[in-house]
């Protein structure tokens, strides 16, 4: 029966099922060559490539675009507590001003947490508390969190280790001399390739290709490390590869065990490539927005979540040290432009400084932002598109103005 089914699928006459005639073998060989040719053409890559080409600037990408993916398995934990509006330190006028600003500007989800409790939430059409949202380059900053955990557990000896120690393909290559710290600073010296939708563009191959590891290892040195900063996609992809090599675990498995489950976060996804199922770690995670708020609260509480040390306190301090090539960027973490400072050369969608000088944030695209403000015990997460008139400091400053006025 099985042989008969195989021949039916090949389009062969059933009478051939028990023969090995030359004509049957020729047809089998022809079909086998056709399958090999389709594989060589890399169907998965071209499907993604043409979708991107035909839908430039689409936001959000459809759910299907994030497939294949691997699950980040969380465990039900204590819900993030909510504070009733009557007990909130945010005035009704400020809440109204925030909603009037964010909701007409392509915002899907907004959370504001103060003193460990959610004091305001807002959802655009089609979004709710359980929605999985694509956090884009916030995935990058989570790589930094995982590097700190891996160092603390002894899998990585030092943030100043050369990356060739963990990437065997570069163990005897000049690129292997770049340090993990330089990669975390986004100042590795590797070439920065703008994404132009052309088949052999290296960043397109990184984002859409079926072998993300091979795409990352194709990047060449463009200059010395620590001399210039750029939001270089390949730097973070290398971090994810280092985490896997150092720990001997898949990226999603390690993140599940060390971050998602200990914090009681909900199920999330990591995008993987189509050929080997390797994690695409520079972008494209999907998670519940409230879980990003929990991570933000853990960060401002020195790595502690509900009494448990998730990330070493000293690592968070390292993440917030200005880097040589960009004083407003730490270890895969943006540092806010504070009062009295000149506007930095790199301030994404930021025309006004923040009201306080200890703002730091994870950024996805230009406007998916997780703001963390330890001095005010404040975490804000906004998920949405980047309209032309979006001002990144607007929502945090509305909240800060209200809180600081109430404290006087």
GROMACS .gro file of C-alpha atoms in nm:
model
  408
    1UNK     CA    1   0.000   0.000   0.000
    2UNK     CA    2   0.284   0.240   0.087
    3UNK     CA    3   0.463   0.179  -0.245
    4UNK     CA    4   0.138   0.231  -0.432
    5UNK     CA    5   0.081   0.564  -0.247
    6UNK     CA    6   0.432   0.682  -0.331
    7UNK     CA    7   0.379   0.617  -0.699
    8UNK     CA    8   0.042   0.785  -0.696
    9UNK     CA    9   0.199   1.096  -0.541
   10UNK     CA   10   0.466   1.095  -0.809
   11UNK     CA   11   0.197   1.087  -1.075
   12UNK     CA   12   0.299   0.739  -1.196
   13UNK     CA   13   0.055   0.480  -1.322
   14UNK     CA   14  -0.038   0.236  -1.049
   15UNK     CA   15   0.064  -0.054  -1.271
   16UNK     CA   16   0.423   0.058  -1.225
   17UNK     CA   17   0.409   0.013  -0.851
   18UNK     CA   18   0.559  -0.335  -0.859
   19UNK     CA   19   0.802  -0.278  -1.148
   20UNK     CA   20   1.143  -0.119  -1.192
   21UNK     CA   21   1.113  -0.038  -1.561
   22UNK     CA   22   1.349   0.211  -1.722
   23UNK     CA   23   1.063   0.453  -1.794
   24UNK     CA   24   0.955   0.451  -1.430
   25UNK     CA   25   1.310   0.505  -1.309
   26UNK     CA   26   1.358   0.792  -1.553
   27UNK     CA   27   1.047   0.965  -1.422
   28UNK     CA   28   1.157   0.910  -1.062
   29UNK     CA   29   1.498   1.059  -1.139
   30UNK     CA   30   1.334   1.352  -1.313
   31UNK     CA   31   1.112   1.426  -1.014
   32UNK     CA   32   1.403   1.384  -0.771
   33UNK     CA   33   1.602   1.640  -0.972
   34UNK     CA   34   1.301   1.874  -0.967
   35UNK     CA   35   1.280   1.851  -0.586
   36UNK     CA   36   1.652   1.921  -0.555
   37UNK     CA   37   1.619   2.219  -0.787
   38UNK     CA   38   1.334   2.366  -0.582
   39UNK     CA   39   1.541   2.325  -0.267
   40UNK     CA   40   1.835   2.494  -0.437
   41UNK     CA   41   1.615   2.789  -0.530
   42UNK     CA   42   1.535   2.845  -0.160
   43UNK     CA   43   1.159   2.878  -0.174
   44UNK     CA   44   1.132   3.004   0.183
   45UNK     CA   45   1.370   3.293   0.120
   46UNK     CA   46   1.204   3.400  -0.205
   47UNK     CA   47   0.857   3.384  -0.054
   48UNK     CA   48   0.964   3.627   0.222
   49UNK     CA   49   1.167   3.838  -0.018
   50UNK     CA   50   0.877   3.896  -0.257
   51UNK     CA   51   0.637   3.967   0.028
   52UNK     CA   52   0.872   4.238   0.159
   53UNK     CA   53   0.921   4.375  -0.194
   54UNK     CA   54   0.547   4.390  -0.262
   55UNK     CA   55   0.452   4.535   0.079
   56UNK     CA   56   0.713   4.801   0.159
   57UNK     CA   57   0.676   4.965   0.496
   58UNK     CA   58   0.385   4.746   0.605
   59UNK     CA   59   0.318   4.764   0.978
   60UNK     CA   60   0.241   4.544   1.150
   61UNK     CA   61   0.354   4.253   0.938
   62UNK     CA   62   0.097   3.973   0.926
   63UNK     CA   63   0.123   3.690   1.174
   64UNK     CA   64   0.228   3.453   0.896
   65UNK     CA   65   0.540   3.660   0.829
   66UNK     CA   66   0.680   3.562   1.171
   67UNK     CA   67   0.673   3.194   1.084
   68UNK     CA   68   0.851   2.967   1.134
   69UNK     CA   69   0.899   3.045   1.498
   70UNK     CA   70   0.994   2.874   1.820
   71UNK     CA   71   0.797   2.903   2.139
   72UNK     CA   72   0.922   3.075   2.450
   73UNK     CA   73   0.747   2.876   2.718
   74UNK     CA   74   0.642   3.074   3.021
   75UNK     CA   75   0.461   2.971   3.334
   76UNK     CA   76   0.154   3.133   3.486
   77UNK     CA   77   0.277   3.379   3.745
   78UNK     CA   78   0.138   3.646   3.968
   79UNK     CA   79  -0.036   3.906   3.750
   80UNK     CA   80   0.114   4.251   3.741
   81UNK     CA   81  -0.094   4.437   4.001
   82UNK     CA   82  -0.332   4.712   3.894
   83UNK     CA   83  -0.406   5.029   4.086
   84UNK     CA   84  -0.754   5.171   4.062
   85UNK     CA   85  -0.781   5.508   3.892
   86UNK     CA   86  -0.901   5.663   4.217
   87UNK     CA   87  -0.575   5.564   4.390
   88UNK     CA   88  -0.345   5.658   4.102
   89UNK     CA   89  -0.111   5.953   4.132
   90UNK     CA   90  -0.183   6.034   3.767
   91UNK     CA   91  -0.447   6.302   3.732
   92UNK     CA   92  -0.749   6.244   3.504
   93UNK     CA   93  -0.632   6.540   3.294
   94UNK     CA   94  -0.293   6.375   3.232
   95UNK     CA   95  -0.454   6.043   3.146
   96UNK     CA   96  -0.682   6.219   2.896
   97UNK     CA   97  -0.386   6.407   2.744
   98UNK     CA   98  -0.191   6.083   2.705
   99UNK     CA   99  -0.481   5.904   2.535
  100UNK     CA  100  -0.543   6.202   2.307
  101UNK     CA  101  -0.179   6.189   2.201
  102UNK     CA  102  -0.116   5.818   2.158
  103UNK     CA  103  -0.440   5.668   2.029
  104UNK     CA  104  -0.473   5.876   1.709
  105UNK     CA  105  -0.105   5.808   1.634
  106UNK     CA  106  -0.117   5.441   1.536
  107UNK     CA  107  -0.077   5.308   1.889
  108UNK     CA  108  -0.186   4.951   1.954
  109UNK     CA  109  -0.092   4.914   2.321
  110UNK     CA  110   0.015   5.149   2.600
  111UNK     CA  111   0.097   5.056   2.960
  112UNK     CA  112   0.211   5.282   3.243
  113UNK     CA  113   0.333   5.123   3.567
  114UNK     CA  114   0.418   5.332   3.873
  115UNK     CA  115   0.552   5.201   4.204
  116UNK     CA  116   0.507   4.844   4.086
  117UNK     CA  117   0.143   4.875   3.977
  118UNK     CA  118  -0.018   4.944   3.642
  119UNK     CA  119  -0.188   5.281   3.669
  120UNK     CA  120  -0.301   5.320   3.308
  121UNK     CA  121  -0.352   5.108   2.999
  122UNK     CA  122  -0.491   5.188   2.656
  123UNK     CA  123  -0.552   4.974   2.349
  124UNK     CA  124  -0.604   5.061   1.985
  125UNK     CA  125  -0.858   4.885   1.764
  126UNK     CA  126  -0.798   4.512   1.746
  127UNK     CA  127  -0.562   4.496   2.046
  128UNK     CA  128  -0.618   4.367   2.398
  129UNK     CA  129  -0.418   4.260   2.703
  130UNK     CA  130  -0.350   3.914   2.561
  131UNK     CA  131  -0.232   4.026   2.217
  132UNK     CA  132   0.108   3.903   2.103
  133UNK     CA  133   0.289   4.203   1.955
  134UNK     CA  134   0.606   4.199   1.748
  135UNK     CA  135   0.865   4.390   1.949
  136UNK     CA  136   1.116   4.421   1.666
  137UNK     CA  137   1.454   4.547   1.793
  138UNK     CA  138   1.358   4.529   2.160
  139UNK     CA  139   1.471   4.172   2.095
  140UNK     CA  140   1.822   4.319   2.066
  141UNK     CA  141   1.824   4.449   2.423
  142UNK     CA  142   1.696   4.117   2.555
  143UNK     CA  143   2.011   3.961   2.409
  144UNK     CA  144   2.212   4.185   2.638
  145UNK     CA  145   2.008   4.070   2.937
  146UNK     CA  146   2.079   3.707   2.843
  147UNK     CA  147   2.452   3.772   2.797
  148UNK     CA  148   2.462   3.904   3.156
  149UNK     CA  149   2.289   3.593   3.283
  150UNK     CA  150   2.527   3.367   3.088
  151UNK     CA  151   2.829   3.549   3.233
  152UNK     CA  152   2.687   3.515   3.584
  153UNK     CA  153   2.640   3.141   3.531
  154UNK     CA  154   2.996   3.096   3.406
  155UNK     CA  155   2.912   3.005   3.047
  156UNK     CA  156   3.089   3.320   2.929
  157UNK     CA  157   3.406   3.417   3.112
  158UNK     CA  158   3.397   3.791   3.048
  159UNK     CA  159   3.220   4.057   2.846
  160UNK     CA  160   3.568   4.142   2.715
  161UNK     CA  161   3.624   3.795   2.568
  162UNK     CA  162   3.695   3.788   2.194
  163UNK     CA  163   3.395   3.658   2.005
  164UNK     CA  164   3.613   3.405   1.822
  165UNK     CA  165   3.626   3.209   2.148
  166UNK     CA  166   3.257   3.129   2.098
  167UNK     CA  167   3.228   3.138   1.718
  168UNK     CA  168   3.450   2.858   1.584
  169UNK     CA  169   3.417   2.987   1.228
  170UNK     CA  170   3.605   3.300   1.336
  171UNK     CA  171   3.849   3.146   1.584
  172UNK     CA  172   4.141   3.218   1.347
  173UNK     CA  173   3.985   3.516   1.172
  174UNK     CA  174   4.049   3.886   1.247
  175UNK     CA  175   3.676   3.924   1.307
  176UNK     CA  176   3.712   3.685   1.598
  177UNK     CA  177   3.924   3.941   1.781
  178UNK     CA  178   3.624   4.174   1.826
  179UNK     CA  179   3.508   4.158   2.188
  180UNK     CA  180   3.160   4.084   2.317
  181UNK     CA  181   3.157   4.430   2.476
  182UNK     CA  182   3.229   4.596   2.142
  183UNK     CA  183   2.943   4.401   1.984
  184UNK     CA  184   2.713   4.504   2.270
  185UNK     CA  185   2.816   4.865   2.211
  186UNK     CA  186   2.705   4.833   1.847
  187UNK     CA  187   3.059   4.938   1.760
  188UNK     CA  188   3.209   4.612   1.636
  189UNK     CA  189   3.361   4.764   1.324
  190UNK     CA  190   3.174   4.516   1.104
  191UNK     CA  191   3.019   4.659   0.791
  192UNK     CA  192   2.677   4.820   0.825
  193UNK     CA  193   2.468   4.726   0.524
  194UNK     CA  194   2.150   4.931   0.467
  195UNK     CA  195   1.851   4.714   0.384
  196UNK     CA  196   1.784   4.758   0.014
  197UNK     CA  197   1.535   4.505  -0.119
  198UNK     CA  198   1.773   4.331  -0.356
  199UNK     CA  199   1.837   3.954  -0.361
  200UNK     CA  200   2.202   3.959  -0.253
  201UNK     CA  201   2.177   4.239   0.002
  202UNK     CA  202   2.340   4.104   0.319
  203UNK     CA  203   2.085   4.256   0.557
  204UNK     CA  204   1.797   4.121   0.350
  205UNK     CA  205   1.960   3.778   0.371
  206UNK     CA  206   1.993   3.825   0.746
  207UNK     CA  207   1.629   3.926   0.788
  208UNK     CA  208   1.463   3.699   0.531
  209UNK     CA  209   1.712   3.426   0.447
  210UNK     CA  210   1.683   3.058   0.525
  211UNK     CA  211   2.026   3.035   0.692
  212UNK     CA  212   2.065   3.325   0.933
  213UNK     CA  213   2.395   3.200   1.076
  214UNK     CA  214   2.561   3.188   0.733
  215UNK     CA  215   2.421   3.535   0.657
  216UNK     CA  216   2.573   3.676   0.977
  217UNK     CA  217   2.912   3.519   0.917
  218UNK     CA  218   2.930   3.682   0.572
  219UNK     CA  219   2.976   4.033   0.716
  220UNK     CA  220   3.324   4.179   0.674
  221UNK     CA  221   3.530   4.423   0.880
  222UNK     CA  222   3.479   4.784   0.774
  223UNK     CA  223   3.692   4.959   1.036
  224UNK     CA  224   3.838   4.935   1.386
  225UNK     CA  225   3.601   4.865   1.678
  226UNK     CA  226   3.477   5.140   1.911
  227UNK     CA  227   3.531   5.414   1.653
  228UNK     CA  228   3.178   5.452   1.518
  229UNK     CA  229   2.828   5.352   1.628
  230UNK     CA  230   2.549   5.217   1.412
  231UNK     CA  231   2.235   5.015   1.473
  232UNK     CA  232   2.396   4.716   1.306
  233UNK     CA  233   2.166   4.415   1.280
  234UNK     CA  234   2.449   4.164   1.254
  235UNK     CA  235   2.599   4.263   1.590
  236UNK     CA  236   2.296   4.131   1.776
  237UNK     CA  237   2.270   3.821   1.561
  238UNK     CA  238   2.624   3.736   1.666
  239UNK     CA  239   2.524   3.777   2.033
  240UNK     CA  240   2.250   3.520   1.994
  241UNK     CA  241   2.493   3.279   1.828
  242UNK     CA  242   2.741   3.332   2.113
  243UNK     CA  243   2.470   3.257   2.371
  244UNK     CA  244   2.387   2.929   2.197
  245UNK     CA  245   2.751   2.823   2.157
  246UNK     CA  246   2.843   2.916   2.514
  247UNK     CA  247   2.544   2.756   2.687
  248UNK     CA  248   2.496   2.461   2.454
  249UNK     CA  249   2.125   2.545   2.446
  250UNK     CA  250   1.893   2.688   2.189
  251UNK     CA  251   1.832   3.059   2.233
  252UNK     CA  252   1.460   3.013   2.305
  253UNK     CA  253   1.529   2.732   2.552
  254UNK     CA  254   1.782   2.934   2.749
  255UNK     CA  255   1.562   3.244   2.755
  256UNK     CA  256   1.263   3.034   2.864
  257UNK     CA  257   1.456   2.880   3.153
  258UNK     CA  258   1.636   3.191   3.274
  259UNK     CA  259   1.393   3.477   3.206
  260UNK     CA  260   1.047   3.374   3.093
  261UNK     CA  261   0.966   3.101   3.346
  262UNK     CA  262   1.130   3.258   3.653
  263UNK     CA  263   0.932   3.578   3.589
  264UNK     CA  264   0.603   3.401   3.518
  265UNK     CA  265   0.574   3.550   3.171
  266UNK     CA  266   0.327   3.432   2.908
  267UNK     CA  267   0.404   3.233   2.596
  268UNK     CA  268   0.604   3.424   2.335
  269UNK     CA  269   0.778   3.340   2.007
  270UNK     CA  270   1.127   3.370   1.860
  271UNK     CA  271   1.158   3.388   1.482
  272UNK     CA  272   1.376   3.113   1.329
  273UNK     CA  273   1.514   3.058   0.980
  274UNK     CA  274   1.360   2.819   0.732
  275UNK     CA  275   1.653   2.588   0.668
  276UNK     CA  276   1.794   2.495   1.008
  277UNK     CA  277   1.550   2.652   1.254
  278UNK     CA  278   1.823   2.880   1.389
  279UNK     CA  279   1.705   3.176   1.596
  280UNK     CA  280   1.692   3.519   1.434
  281UNK     CA  281   1.797   3.703   1.750
  282UNK     CA  282   1.833   4.061   1.626
  283UNK     CA  283   1.459   4.108   1.585
  284UNK     CA  284   1.115   3.967   1.552
  285UNK     CA  285   1.018   3.827   1.890
  286UNK     CA  286   0.646   3.840   1.965
  287UNK     CA  287   0.527   3.874   2.324
  288UNK     CA  288   0.250   4.015   2.541
  289UNK     CA  289   0.302   4.384   2.609
  290UNK     CA  290   0.245   4.341   2.983
  291UNK     CA  291   0.537   4.097   2.995
  292UNK     CA  292   0.766   4.370   2.862
  293UNK     CA  293   0.640   4.590   3.146
  294UNK     CA  294   0.734   4.317   3.394
  295UNK     CA  295   1.083   4.302   3.244
  296UNK     CA  296   1.109   4.680   3.274
  297UNK     CA  297   1.007   4.665   3.639
  298UNK     CA  298   1.267   4.396   3.703
  299UNK     CA  299   1.533   4.614   3.540
  300UNK     CA  300   1.462   4.921   3.755
  301UNK     CA  301   1.450   4.698   4.064
  302UNK     CA  302   1.816   4.603   4.009
  303UNK     CA  303   1.738   4.272   3.844
  304UNK     CA  304   1.497   4.146   4.111
  305UNK     CA  305   1.146   4.020   4.036
  306UNK     CA  306   0.919   3.927   4.326
  307UNK     CA  307   1.214   3.864   4.555
  308UNK     CA  308   1.415   3.659   4.305
  309UNK     CA  309   1.738   3.784   4.145
  310UNK     CA  310   1.683   3.734   3.772
  311UNK     CA  311   1.967   3.945   3.632
  312UNK     CA  312   2.278   4.036   3.831
  313UNK     CA  313   2.261   4.391   3.965
  314UNK     CA  314   2.616   4.460   3.850
  315UNK     CA  315   2.524   4.361   3.495
  316UNK     CA  316   2.241   4.614   3.481
  317UNK     CA  317   2.489   4.878   3.598
  318UNK     CA  318   2.719   4.773   3.311
  319UNK     CA  319   2.433   4.802   3.062
  320UNK     CA  320   2.385   5.166   3.162
  321UNK     CA  321   2.745   5.282   3.121
  322UNK     CA  322   2.792   5.511   2.816
  323UNK     CA  323   2.990   5.354   2.533
  324UNK     CA  324   3.297   5.513   2.369
  325UNK     CA  325   3.135   5.561   2.027
  326UNK     CA  326   2.793   5.681   2.151
  327UNK     CA  327   2.749   5.835   2.498
  328UNK     CA  328   2.374   5.774   2.477
  329UNK     CA  329   2.410   5.402   2.425
  330UNK     CA  330   2.525   5.140   2.673
  331UNK     CA  331   2.527   4.763   2.630
  332UNK     CA  332   2.245   4.733   2.376
  333UNK     CA  333   2.052   4.989   2.580
  334UNK     CA  334   1.958   5.348   2.492
  335UNK     CA  335   2.030   5.618   2.750
  336UNK     CA  336   1.787   5.909   2.765
  337UNK     CA  337   1.872   6.268   2.678
  338UNK     CA  338   1.830   6.451   3.009
  339UNK     CA  339   1.760   6.808   3.118
  340UNK     CA  340   2.033   7.064   3.055
  341UNK     CA  341   2.211   6.845   2.798
  342UNK     CA  342   2.271   6.933   2.437
  343UNK     CA  343   2.071   6.724   2.195
  344UNK     CA  344   2.280   6.418   2.111
  345UNK     CA  345   2.362   6.326   1.754
  346UNK     CA  346   2.153   6.012   1.791
  347UNK     CA  347   1.815   6.070   1.955
  348UNK     CA  348   1.547   5.860   1.784
  349UNK     CA  349   1.232   6.071   1.732
  350UNK     CA  350   1.340   6.281   2.027
  351UNK     CA  351   1.319   6.659   1.990
  352UNK     CA  352   1.276   6.734   2.361
  353UNK     CA  353   1.486   6.607   2.651
  354UNK     CA  354   1.336   6.393   2.922
  355UNK     CA  355   1.250   6.570   3.248
  356UNK     CA  356   1.489   6.355   3.450
  357UNK     CA  357   1.838   6.229   3.380
  358UNK     CA  358   1.805   5.857   3.455
  359UNK     CA  359   1.577   5.747   3.169
  360UNK     CA  360   1.692   5.441   2.979
  361UNK     CA  361   1.498   5.244   2.723
  362UNK     CA  362   1.477   4.951   2.485
  363UNK     CA  363   1.374   5.050   2.133
  364UNK     CA  364   1.204   4.855   1.855
  365UNK     CA  365   1.186   5.028   1.520
  366UNK     CA  366   1.159   5.395   1.603
  367UNK     CA  367   0.858   5.396   1.834
  368UNK     CA  368   0.806   5.059   2.003
  369UNK     CA  369   0.960   5.166   2.330
  370UNK     CA  370   1.006   5.031   2.681
  371UNK     CA  371   1.103   5.330   2.900
  372UNK     CA  372   1.250   5.264   3.246
  373UNK     CA  373   1.294   5.547   3.500
  374UNK     CA  374   1.431   5.421   3.833
  375UNK     CA  375   1.414   5.755   4.020
  376UNK     CA  376   1.036   5.764   3.974
  377UNK     CA  377   0.977   5.386   3.994
  378UNK     CA  378   0.820   5.424   3.651
  379UNK     CA  379   0.789   5.189   3.352
  380UNK     CA  380   0.611   5.280   3.029
  381UNK     CA  381   0.562   5.058   2.724
  382UNK     CA  382   0.421   5.184   2.396
  383UNK     CA  383   0.368   4.960   2.094
  384UNK     CA  384   0.279   5.118   1.765
  385UNK     CA  385   0.389   5.252   1.430
  386UNK     CA  386   0.598   5.565   1.376
  387UNK     CA  387   0.381   5.849   1.243
  388UNK     CA  388   0.572   6.154   1.117
  389UNK     CA  389   0.475   6.370   1.414
  390UNK     CA  390   0.564   6.118   1.685
  391UNK     CA  391   0.768   6.272   1.970
  392UNK     CA  392   0.935   6.001   2.173
  393UNK     CA  393   0.967   6.197   2.497
  394UNK     CA  394   0.605   6.320   2.499
  395UNK     CA  395   0.437   6.042   2.698
  396UNK     CA  396   0.714   6.000   2.959
  397UNK     CA  397   0.727   6.378   3.008
  398UNK     CA  398   0.350   6.407   3.052
  399UNK     CA  399   0.370   6.141   3.323
  400UNK     CA  400   0.682   6.289   3.485
  401UNK     CA  401   0.537   6.641   3.493
  402UNK     CA  402   0.230   6.512   3.671
  403UNK     CA  403   0.415   6.293   3.920
  404UNK     CA  404   0.673   6.558   4.007
  405UNK     CA  405   0.410   6.829   4.045
  406UNK     CA  406   0.216   6.605   4.281
  407UNK     CA  407   0.527   6.539   4.488
  408UNK     CA  408   0.587   6.908   4.555
   0.00000   0.00000   0.00000
